XYZ file of C-alpha atoms in Angstrom:
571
model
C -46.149 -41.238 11.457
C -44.039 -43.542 13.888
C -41.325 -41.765 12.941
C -42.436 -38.614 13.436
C -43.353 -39.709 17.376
C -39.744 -41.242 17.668
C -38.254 -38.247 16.373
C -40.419 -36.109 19.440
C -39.909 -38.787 21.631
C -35.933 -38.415 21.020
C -36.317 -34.602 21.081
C -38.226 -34.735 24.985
C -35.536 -36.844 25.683
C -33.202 -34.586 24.893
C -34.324 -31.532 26.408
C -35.167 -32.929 29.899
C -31.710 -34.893 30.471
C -29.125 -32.067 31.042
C -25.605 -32.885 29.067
C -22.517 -31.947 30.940
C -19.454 -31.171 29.051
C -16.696 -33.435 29.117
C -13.367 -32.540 31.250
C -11.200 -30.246 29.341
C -14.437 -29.129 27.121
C -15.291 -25.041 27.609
C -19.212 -24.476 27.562
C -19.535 -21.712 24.792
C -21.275 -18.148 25.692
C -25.266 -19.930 25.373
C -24.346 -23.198 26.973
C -25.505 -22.045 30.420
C -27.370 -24.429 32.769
C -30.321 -23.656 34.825
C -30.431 -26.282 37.459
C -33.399 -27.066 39.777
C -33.219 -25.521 43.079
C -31.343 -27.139 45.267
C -29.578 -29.461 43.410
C -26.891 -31.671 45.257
C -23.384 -31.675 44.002
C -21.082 -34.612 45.323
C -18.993 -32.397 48.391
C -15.192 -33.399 48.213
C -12.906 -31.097 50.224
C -12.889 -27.631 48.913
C -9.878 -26.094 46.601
C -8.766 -23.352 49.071
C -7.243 -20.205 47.424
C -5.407 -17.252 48.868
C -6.190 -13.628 47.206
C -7.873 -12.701 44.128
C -9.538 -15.435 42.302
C -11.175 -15.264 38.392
C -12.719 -18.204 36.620
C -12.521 -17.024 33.164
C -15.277 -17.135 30.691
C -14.497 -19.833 28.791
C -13.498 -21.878 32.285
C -16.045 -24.854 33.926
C -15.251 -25.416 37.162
C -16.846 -28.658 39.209
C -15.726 -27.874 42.513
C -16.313 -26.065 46.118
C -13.489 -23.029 46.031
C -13.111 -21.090 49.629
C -11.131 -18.050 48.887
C -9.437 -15.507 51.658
C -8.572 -12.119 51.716
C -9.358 -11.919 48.183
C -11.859 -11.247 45.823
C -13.446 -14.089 43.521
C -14.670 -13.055 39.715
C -16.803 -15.895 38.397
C -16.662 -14.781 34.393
C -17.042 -18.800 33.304
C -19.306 -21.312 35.264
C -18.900 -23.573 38.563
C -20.775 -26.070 39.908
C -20.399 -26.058 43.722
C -20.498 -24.337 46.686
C -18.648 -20.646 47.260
C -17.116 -19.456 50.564
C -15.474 -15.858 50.218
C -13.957 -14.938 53.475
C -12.556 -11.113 53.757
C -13.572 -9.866 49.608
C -16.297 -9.801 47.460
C -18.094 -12.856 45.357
C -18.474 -10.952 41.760
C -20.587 -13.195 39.601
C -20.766 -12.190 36.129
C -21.524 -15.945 34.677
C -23.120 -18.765 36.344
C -22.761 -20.610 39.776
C -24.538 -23.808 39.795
C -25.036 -23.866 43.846
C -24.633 -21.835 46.947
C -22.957 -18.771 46.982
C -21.738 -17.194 50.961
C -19.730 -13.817 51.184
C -17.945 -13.630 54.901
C -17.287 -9.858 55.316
C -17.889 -9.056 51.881
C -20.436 -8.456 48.974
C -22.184 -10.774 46.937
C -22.071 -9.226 43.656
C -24.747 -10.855 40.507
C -23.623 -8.345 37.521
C -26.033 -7.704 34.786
C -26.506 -11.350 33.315
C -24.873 -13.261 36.094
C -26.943 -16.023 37.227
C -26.477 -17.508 40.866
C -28.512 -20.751 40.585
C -28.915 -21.240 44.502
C -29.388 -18.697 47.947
C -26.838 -15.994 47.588
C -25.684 -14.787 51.536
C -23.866 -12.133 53.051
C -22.448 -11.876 56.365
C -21.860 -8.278 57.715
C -22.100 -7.355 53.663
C -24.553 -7.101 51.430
C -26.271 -8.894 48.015
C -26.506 -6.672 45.074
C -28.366 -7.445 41.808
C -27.195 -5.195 39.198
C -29.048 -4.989 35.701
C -30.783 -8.213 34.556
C -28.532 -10.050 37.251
C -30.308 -13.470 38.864
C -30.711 -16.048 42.135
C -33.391 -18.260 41.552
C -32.747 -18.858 45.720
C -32.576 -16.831 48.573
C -30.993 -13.679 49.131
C -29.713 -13.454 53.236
C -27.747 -10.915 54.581
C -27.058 -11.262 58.220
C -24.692 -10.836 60.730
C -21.732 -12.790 62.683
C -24.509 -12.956 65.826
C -26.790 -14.421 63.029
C -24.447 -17.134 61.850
C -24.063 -17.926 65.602
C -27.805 -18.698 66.021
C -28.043 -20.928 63.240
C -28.351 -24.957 63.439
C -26.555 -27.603 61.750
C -29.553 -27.751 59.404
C -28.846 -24.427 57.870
C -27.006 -24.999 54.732
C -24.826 -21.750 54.163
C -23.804 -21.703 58.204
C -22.747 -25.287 57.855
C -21.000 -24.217 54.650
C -19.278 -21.751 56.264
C -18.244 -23.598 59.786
C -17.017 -26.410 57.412
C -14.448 -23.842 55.668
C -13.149 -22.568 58.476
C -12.381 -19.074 57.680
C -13.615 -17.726 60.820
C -11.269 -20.009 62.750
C -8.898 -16.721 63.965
C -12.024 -14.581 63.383
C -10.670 -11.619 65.746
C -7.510 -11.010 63.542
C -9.264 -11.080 60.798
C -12.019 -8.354 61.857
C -8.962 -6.159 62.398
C -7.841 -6.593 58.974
C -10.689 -6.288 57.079
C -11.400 -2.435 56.310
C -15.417 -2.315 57.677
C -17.627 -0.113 55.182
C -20.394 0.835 58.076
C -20.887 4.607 56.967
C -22.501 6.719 59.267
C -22.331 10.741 58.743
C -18.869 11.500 58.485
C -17.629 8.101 57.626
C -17.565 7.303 61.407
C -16.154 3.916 60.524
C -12.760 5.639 61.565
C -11.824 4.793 65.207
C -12.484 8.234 66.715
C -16.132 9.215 66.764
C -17.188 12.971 67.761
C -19.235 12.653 70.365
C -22.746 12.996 69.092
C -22.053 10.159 66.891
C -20.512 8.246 69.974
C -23.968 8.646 71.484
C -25.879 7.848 68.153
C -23.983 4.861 66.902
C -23.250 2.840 70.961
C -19.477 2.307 69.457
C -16.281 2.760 71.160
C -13.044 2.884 68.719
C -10.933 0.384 68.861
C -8.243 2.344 70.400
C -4.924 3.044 70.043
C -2.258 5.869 69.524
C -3.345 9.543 68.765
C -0.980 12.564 68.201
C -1.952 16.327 67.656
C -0.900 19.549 68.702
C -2.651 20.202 72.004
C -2.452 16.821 73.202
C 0.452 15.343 72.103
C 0.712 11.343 72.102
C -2.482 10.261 73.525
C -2.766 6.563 74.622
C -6.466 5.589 74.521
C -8.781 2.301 73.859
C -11.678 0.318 74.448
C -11.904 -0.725 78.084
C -15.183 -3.264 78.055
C -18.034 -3.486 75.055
C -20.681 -6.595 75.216
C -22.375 -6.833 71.735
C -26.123 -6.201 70.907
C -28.237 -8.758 70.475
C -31.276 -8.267 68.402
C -33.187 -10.986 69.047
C -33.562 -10.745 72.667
C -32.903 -7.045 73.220
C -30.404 -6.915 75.849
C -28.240 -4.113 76.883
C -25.167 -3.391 75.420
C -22.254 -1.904 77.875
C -19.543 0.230 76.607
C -16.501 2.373 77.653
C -13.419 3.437 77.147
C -10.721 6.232 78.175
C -8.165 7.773 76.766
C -5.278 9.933 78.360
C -2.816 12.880 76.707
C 0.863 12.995 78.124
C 1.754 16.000 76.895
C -1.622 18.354 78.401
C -2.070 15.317 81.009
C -5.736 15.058 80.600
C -8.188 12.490 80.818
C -11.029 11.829 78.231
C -13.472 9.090 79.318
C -16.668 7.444 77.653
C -19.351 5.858 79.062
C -22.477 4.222 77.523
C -25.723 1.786 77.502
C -27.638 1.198 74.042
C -30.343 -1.296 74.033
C -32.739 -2.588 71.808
C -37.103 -1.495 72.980
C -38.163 -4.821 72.564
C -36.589 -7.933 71.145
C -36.229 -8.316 67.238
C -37.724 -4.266 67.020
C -36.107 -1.672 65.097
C -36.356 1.194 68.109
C -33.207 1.447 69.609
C -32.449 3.413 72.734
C -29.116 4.716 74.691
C -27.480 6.952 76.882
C -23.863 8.376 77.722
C -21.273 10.235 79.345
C -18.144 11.204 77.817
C -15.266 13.818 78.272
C -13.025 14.069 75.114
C -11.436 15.958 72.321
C -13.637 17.452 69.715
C -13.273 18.960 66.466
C -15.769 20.151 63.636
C -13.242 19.305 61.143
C -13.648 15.620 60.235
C -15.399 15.746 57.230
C -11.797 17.411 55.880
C -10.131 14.974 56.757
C -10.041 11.414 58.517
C -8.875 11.290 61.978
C -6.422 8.797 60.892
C -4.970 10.662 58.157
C -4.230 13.608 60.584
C -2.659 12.021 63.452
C -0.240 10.711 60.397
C 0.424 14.406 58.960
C 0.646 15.476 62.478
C 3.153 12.762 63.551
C 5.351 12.903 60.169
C 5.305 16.097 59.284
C 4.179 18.613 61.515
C 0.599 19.771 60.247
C -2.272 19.410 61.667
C -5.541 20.151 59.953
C -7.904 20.059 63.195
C -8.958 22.749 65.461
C -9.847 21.540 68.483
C -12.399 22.146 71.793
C -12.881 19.813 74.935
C -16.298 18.840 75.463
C -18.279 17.389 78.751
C -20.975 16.314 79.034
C -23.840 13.379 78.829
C -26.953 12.912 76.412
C -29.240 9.637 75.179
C -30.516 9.147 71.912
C -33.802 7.161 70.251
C -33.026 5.693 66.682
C -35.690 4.309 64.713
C -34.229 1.991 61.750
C -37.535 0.168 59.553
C -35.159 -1.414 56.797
C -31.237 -1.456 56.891
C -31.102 1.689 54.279
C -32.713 3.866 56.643
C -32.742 5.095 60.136
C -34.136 8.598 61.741
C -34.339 9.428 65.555
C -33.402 12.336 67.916
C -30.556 12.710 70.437
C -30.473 15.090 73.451
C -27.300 16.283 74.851
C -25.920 18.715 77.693
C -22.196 19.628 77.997
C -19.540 22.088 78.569
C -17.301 23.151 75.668
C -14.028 24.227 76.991
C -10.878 26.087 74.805
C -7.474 23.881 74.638
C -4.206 25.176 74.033
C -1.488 24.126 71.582
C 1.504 21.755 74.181
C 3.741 20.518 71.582
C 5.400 21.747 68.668
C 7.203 17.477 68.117
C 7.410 15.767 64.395
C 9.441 13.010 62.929
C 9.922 14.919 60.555
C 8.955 18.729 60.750
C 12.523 20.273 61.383
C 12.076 23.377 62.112
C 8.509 24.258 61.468
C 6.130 24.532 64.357
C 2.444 23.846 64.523
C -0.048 26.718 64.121
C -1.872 27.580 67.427
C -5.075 26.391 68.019
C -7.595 28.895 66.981
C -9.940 29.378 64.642
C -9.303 31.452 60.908
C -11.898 34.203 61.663
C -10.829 36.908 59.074
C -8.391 35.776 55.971
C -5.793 38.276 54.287
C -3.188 37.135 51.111
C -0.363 38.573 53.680
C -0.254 36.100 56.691
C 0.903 38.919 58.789
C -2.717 40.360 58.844
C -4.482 37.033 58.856
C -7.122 37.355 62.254
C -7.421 34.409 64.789
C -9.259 33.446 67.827
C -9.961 30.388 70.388
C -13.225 28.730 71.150
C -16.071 30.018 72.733
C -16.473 28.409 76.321
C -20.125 28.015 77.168
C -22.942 25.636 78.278
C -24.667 23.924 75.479
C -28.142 21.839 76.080
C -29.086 20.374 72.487
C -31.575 18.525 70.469
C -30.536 16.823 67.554
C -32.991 15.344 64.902
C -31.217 13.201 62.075
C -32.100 10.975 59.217
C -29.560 8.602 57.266
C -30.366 7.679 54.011
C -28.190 4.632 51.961
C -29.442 3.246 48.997
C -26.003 2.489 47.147
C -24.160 -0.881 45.888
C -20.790 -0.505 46.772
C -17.553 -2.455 45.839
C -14.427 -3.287 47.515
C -12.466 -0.590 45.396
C -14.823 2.175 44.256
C -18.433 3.001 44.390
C -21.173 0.859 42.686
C -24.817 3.420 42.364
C -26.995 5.439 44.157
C -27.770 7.743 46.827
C -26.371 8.237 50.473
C -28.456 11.098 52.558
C -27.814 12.690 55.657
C -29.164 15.665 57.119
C -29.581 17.286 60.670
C -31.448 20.168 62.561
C -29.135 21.088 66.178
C -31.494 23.188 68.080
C -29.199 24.779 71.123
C -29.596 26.543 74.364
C -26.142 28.957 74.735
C -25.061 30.211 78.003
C -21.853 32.158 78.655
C -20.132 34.950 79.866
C -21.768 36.953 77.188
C -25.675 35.843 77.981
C -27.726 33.058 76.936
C -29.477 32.459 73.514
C -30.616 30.197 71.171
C -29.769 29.241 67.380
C -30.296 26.508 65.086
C -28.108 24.508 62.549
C -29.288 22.521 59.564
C -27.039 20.601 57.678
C -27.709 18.079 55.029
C -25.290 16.502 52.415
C -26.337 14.439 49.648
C -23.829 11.952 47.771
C -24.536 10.232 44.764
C -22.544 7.419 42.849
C -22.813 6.083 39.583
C -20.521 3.393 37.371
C -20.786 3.770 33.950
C -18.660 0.415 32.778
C -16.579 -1.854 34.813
C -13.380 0.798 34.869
C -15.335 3.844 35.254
C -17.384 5.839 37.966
C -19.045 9.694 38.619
C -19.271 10.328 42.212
C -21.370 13.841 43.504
C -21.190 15.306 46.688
C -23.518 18.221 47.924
C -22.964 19.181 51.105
C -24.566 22.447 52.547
C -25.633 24.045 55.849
C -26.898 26.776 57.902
C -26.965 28.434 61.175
C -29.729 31.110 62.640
C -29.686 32.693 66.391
C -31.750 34.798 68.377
C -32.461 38.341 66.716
C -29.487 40.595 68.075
C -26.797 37.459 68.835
C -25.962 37.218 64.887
C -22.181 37.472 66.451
C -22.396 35.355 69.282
C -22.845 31.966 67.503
C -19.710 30.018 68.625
C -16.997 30.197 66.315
C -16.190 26.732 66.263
C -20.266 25.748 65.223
C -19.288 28.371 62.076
C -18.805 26.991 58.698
C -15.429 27.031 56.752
C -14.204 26.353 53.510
C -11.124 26.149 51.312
C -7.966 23.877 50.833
C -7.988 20.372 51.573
C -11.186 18.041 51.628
C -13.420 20.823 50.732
C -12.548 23.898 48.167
C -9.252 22.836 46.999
C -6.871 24.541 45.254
C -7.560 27.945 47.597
C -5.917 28.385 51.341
C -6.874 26.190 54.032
C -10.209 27.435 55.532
C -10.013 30.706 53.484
C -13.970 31.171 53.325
C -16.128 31.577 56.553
C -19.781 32.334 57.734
C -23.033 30.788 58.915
C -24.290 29.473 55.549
C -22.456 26.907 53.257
C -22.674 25.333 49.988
C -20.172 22.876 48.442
C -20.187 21.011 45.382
C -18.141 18.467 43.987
C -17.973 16.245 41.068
C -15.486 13.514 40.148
C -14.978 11.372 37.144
C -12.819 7.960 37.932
C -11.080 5.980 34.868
C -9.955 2.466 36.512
C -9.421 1.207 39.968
C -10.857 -2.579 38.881
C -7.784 -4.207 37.272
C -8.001 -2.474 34.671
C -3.856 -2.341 33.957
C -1.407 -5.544 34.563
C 0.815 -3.032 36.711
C -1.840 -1.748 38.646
C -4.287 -3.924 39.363
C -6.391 -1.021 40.691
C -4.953 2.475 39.624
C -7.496 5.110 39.114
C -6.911 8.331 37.660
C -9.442 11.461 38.469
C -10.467 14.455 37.157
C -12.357 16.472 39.656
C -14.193 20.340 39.841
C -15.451 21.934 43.184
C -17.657 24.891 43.554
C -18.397 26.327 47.041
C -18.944 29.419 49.094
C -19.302 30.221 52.541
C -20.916 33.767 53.796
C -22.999 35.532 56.557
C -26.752 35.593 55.563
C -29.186 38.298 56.565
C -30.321 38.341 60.325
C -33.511 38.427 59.173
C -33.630 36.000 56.498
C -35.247 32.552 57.596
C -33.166 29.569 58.496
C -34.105 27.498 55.339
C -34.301 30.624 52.953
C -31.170 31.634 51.008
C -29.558 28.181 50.965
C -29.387 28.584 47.332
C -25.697 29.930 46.183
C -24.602 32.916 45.298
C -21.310 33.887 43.163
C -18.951 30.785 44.293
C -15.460 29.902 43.649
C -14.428 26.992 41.458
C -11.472 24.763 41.254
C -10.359 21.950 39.015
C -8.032 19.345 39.323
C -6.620 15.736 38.712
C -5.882 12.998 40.808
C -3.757 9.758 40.864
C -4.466 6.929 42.939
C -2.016 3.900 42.565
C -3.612 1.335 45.129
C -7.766 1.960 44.801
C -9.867 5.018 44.207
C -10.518 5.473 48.230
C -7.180 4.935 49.174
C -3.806 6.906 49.389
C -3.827 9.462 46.064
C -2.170 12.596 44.831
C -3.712 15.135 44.290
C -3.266 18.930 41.901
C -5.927 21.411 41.994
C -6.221 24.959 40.414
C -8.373 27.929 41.382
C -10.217 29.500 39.095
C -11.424 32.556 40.274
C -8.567 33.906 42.677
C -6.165 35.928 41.812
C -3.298 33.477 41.927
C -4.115 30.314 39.787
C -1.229 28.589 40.231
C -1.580 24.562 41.567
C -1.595 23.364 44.801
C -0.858 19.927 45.437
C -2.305 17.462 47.757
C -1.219 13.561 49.392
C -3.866 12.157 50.732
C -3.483 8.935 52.907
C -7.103 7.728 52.637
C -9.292 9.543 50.295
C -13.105 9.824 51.824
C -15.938 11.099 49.583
């Protein structure tokens, strides 16, 4: 009997008193530690690392690591605190202490265990399958980190690794993910998202065809501040050498009341617009323009002012209304200039209203001029995990209805434009992704004005960014649908040449066409006998970034491939 109680006293013993392994030892795959909240680990200066970072599975690691401009993959264990400045924090094993993400994800894969808070700073925490923190999770902002005291453990962990030191060249560097409809992370805005978002781009050189170089930037911009609701001031201009105009914005966004989720603002702007962003980033056409003498946009001046109410409950959603009253003007092409475009000259700048095979019968025409007043109800929908190098899961809405007032030369009227697009994202192992995007839309005006609906507020598709493999803006009307699906091998070091190469294969289905006069604005959004293309894609340096692309039509008469380079893919 009194060895039986020795035996169960030796057995308590050894359950309660945690056994480390000794250095140079490798925990095996069900030698993981769960540690009591908070534990304290003995803080020596942290091993600071440059770039990508993995601890490997079989690694133990009793240390604090801060690692820069690089992603850290914690396959093994560590015991200490994390600081990852500019990347994400990937933890598919165990940390043993605090985990903080500086412009970045924290990422706890299926049976990664974070045994401690877990924080993000302008990022977010994802938990992904049966993936763990026994602490908190925080996501907050730079203005957030500010406010914090000395007693705060993560903002003391990350003054003390001093990664935010040269914070303002490091914000340029880092590629923000804030995505908006459109993407409007890119540093031109159109205008109603200027109004909607309170954000100036952050300047810069622009080139096109009806401007030419345009010099333009951010001229003052004070910060929100949620907690005590003050005002935030912004402006900026912008001017074009080559048509010698001036574009201008002005703006004042506020919070209601301190620390509430109603946000209010008004502007005035004068500026270049185009309907053609969701094509193609604005970026990614002032290069094509520049280089090689195409330019995808067409383009319309608008002037004008509006304000905007935003309601935002949780940080995946936000609905609200903006009003807006302006003048939309036509532009002319000034400059025919490329690096590289030889010969060729740039297209003028109308509008595709009636496509032909033979070029020589193609029909074109300019903007409508007119007086616009508009009301614009949105909601934004995000409910996704996303990595630094291709999606994670889950759903990203948007969807608008534009009611306008029209007056022209021609008369006034009204019409109405809905427009919703739903992506939707998916991995299905750690080198492999399906990404959907519906996008759709529709336009109804006042019986007997069918034909008066400005031709730049039409909807086209065809050729790059929408329906490719057919001519650029071959299909036209007031109703759209477009569907496309992709299936991604790679783009998470997945080769030892590559680190993130991902190869594509992609099909699109779309049609655009003129719907009854009589038939209801949300009837016949269903679609009808579409066109279809499939294609491949290569993308050497990340899924979202510079690619090539082939595509094949499948139901016009010539089915040979077009091919595509894209400088930053956006889906």
């Amino acid at each position: 009997m009194n060895y039986t109680r020795m035996a169960m006293t030796v057995l308590a013993v050894a359950l309660v008193i945690p056994v480390h392994p000794a250095a140079g030892n490798t925990p095996t795959e069900n030698s993981r530690r769960v540690l009591p909240a908070g534990t304290e680990v003995e803080r020596q200066e942290p091993r600071r690392i440059e770039g990508d970072y993995t601890i490997g599975r079989n690694e133990f690691i009793e240390e604090d690591l801060v690692v820069e401009r690089g992603n850290l993959t914690v396959d093994g264990e560590i015991r200490g605190t994390i600081v990852v400045a500019y990347g994400d924090a990937i933890i598919r094993g165990t940390v043993d202490g605090l985990v903080v993400v500086v412009h970045g994800d924290v990422i706890v894969m299926d049976e990664g265990l974070v045994q401690g808070d877990a924080v993000s700073i302008e990022g977010s925490v994802n938990l992904r399958g049966s993936g763990v923190v026994t602490g908190s999770n925080v996501t907050t902002t730079r203005e957030g980190l500010r406010r914090q005291g000395r007693s705060v453990e993560w903002a003391r962990a990350v003054r003390m690794a001093r990664v935010l030191d040269d914070e303002t060249v490091e914000e340029d560097r880092w590629d923000r993910r804030d995505r908006d409809f459109n993407r409007d992370y890119y540093r031109r805005y159109t205008h109603h998202n200027f109004l909607e978002t309170g954000r100036f781009p952050l300047g810069g050189l622009v080139y096109n065809r009806v401007d030419g170089l345009t010099l333009q930037g951010e001229i003052f911009n004070n910060s929100f501040d949620w907690d005590s609701a003050s005002s935030s001031f912004y402006g900026g201009a912008g001017y074009g050498f080559k048509s010698k105009r001036l574009y201008y914005r002005l703006g004042l966004n506020r919070f209601w009341l301190p620390r509430t989720p109603i946000e209010i603002g008004i502007g005035a702007y004068k500026q270049l617009e185009s309907e053609d962003t969701w094509y193609i980033n604005p970026n990614e056409n002032d290069f094509h323009a520049f280089f090689v003498n195409y330019d995808w946009y067409d383009y319309y001046q608008v002037e004008g002012f509006g304000g905007l109410v935003r309601f935002s409950p949780q940080r995946w959603v936000s609905l609200g209304a903006r009003y807006v009253q302006e003048t939309e003007s036509v532009v002319e092409k000034t400059t025919d200039w490329s690096l590289f475009g030889g010969e060729r000259h740039f297209r003028e700048n109308e509008w595709l209203t009636t496509w032909d095979p033979d070029p020589d019968f193609r029909v074109y025409n300019p903007a409508d001029e007119g007086d616009l007043k508009r009301w614009i109800y949105f909601l934004h929908v995000d409910v996704t995990s996303w990595g630094r190098s291709r999606p994670g899961k889950g759903l990203i809405l948007d969807a608008s209805l534009e009611q306008v007032e029209h007056e022209s030369v021609g008369g006034a009227f009204n019409y109405e434009r809905l427009q919703a697009q739903l992506q939707a994202y998916l991995s299905l192992s750690r080198i492999d992704h399906i990404a959907l995007r519906v996008r759709m839309g529709s336009t109804k005006a006042d019986d007997g004005f069918e034909d008066m609906i400005p031709i730049q507020h039409r909807y086209y598709l065809g050729g790059l960014g929408s329906l490719r493999g057919y001519a650029f803006k071959q299909f036209t009307g007031n109703r759209f649908f477009l569907a496309t699906a992709e299936y991604t091998l790679g783009a998470d070091s997945w080769t030892p040449f590559f680190s993130d190469l991902a190869l594509t294969v992609f099909f699109d289905y779309g049609l655009a066409w003129d719907a009854d006069p009589m038939t209801d604005l949300y009837d016949e959004l269903y679609p009808e006998k579409g066109n279809r293309a499939v294609g491949v894609a290569i993308a050497p340096f990340g899924w979202d970034g510079f690619r090539f692309e082939a595509a094949r039509p499948l139901d016009a008469d010539d089915k040979e491939f077009t091919y595509y380079i894209r400088m930053e893919f956006d889906f």
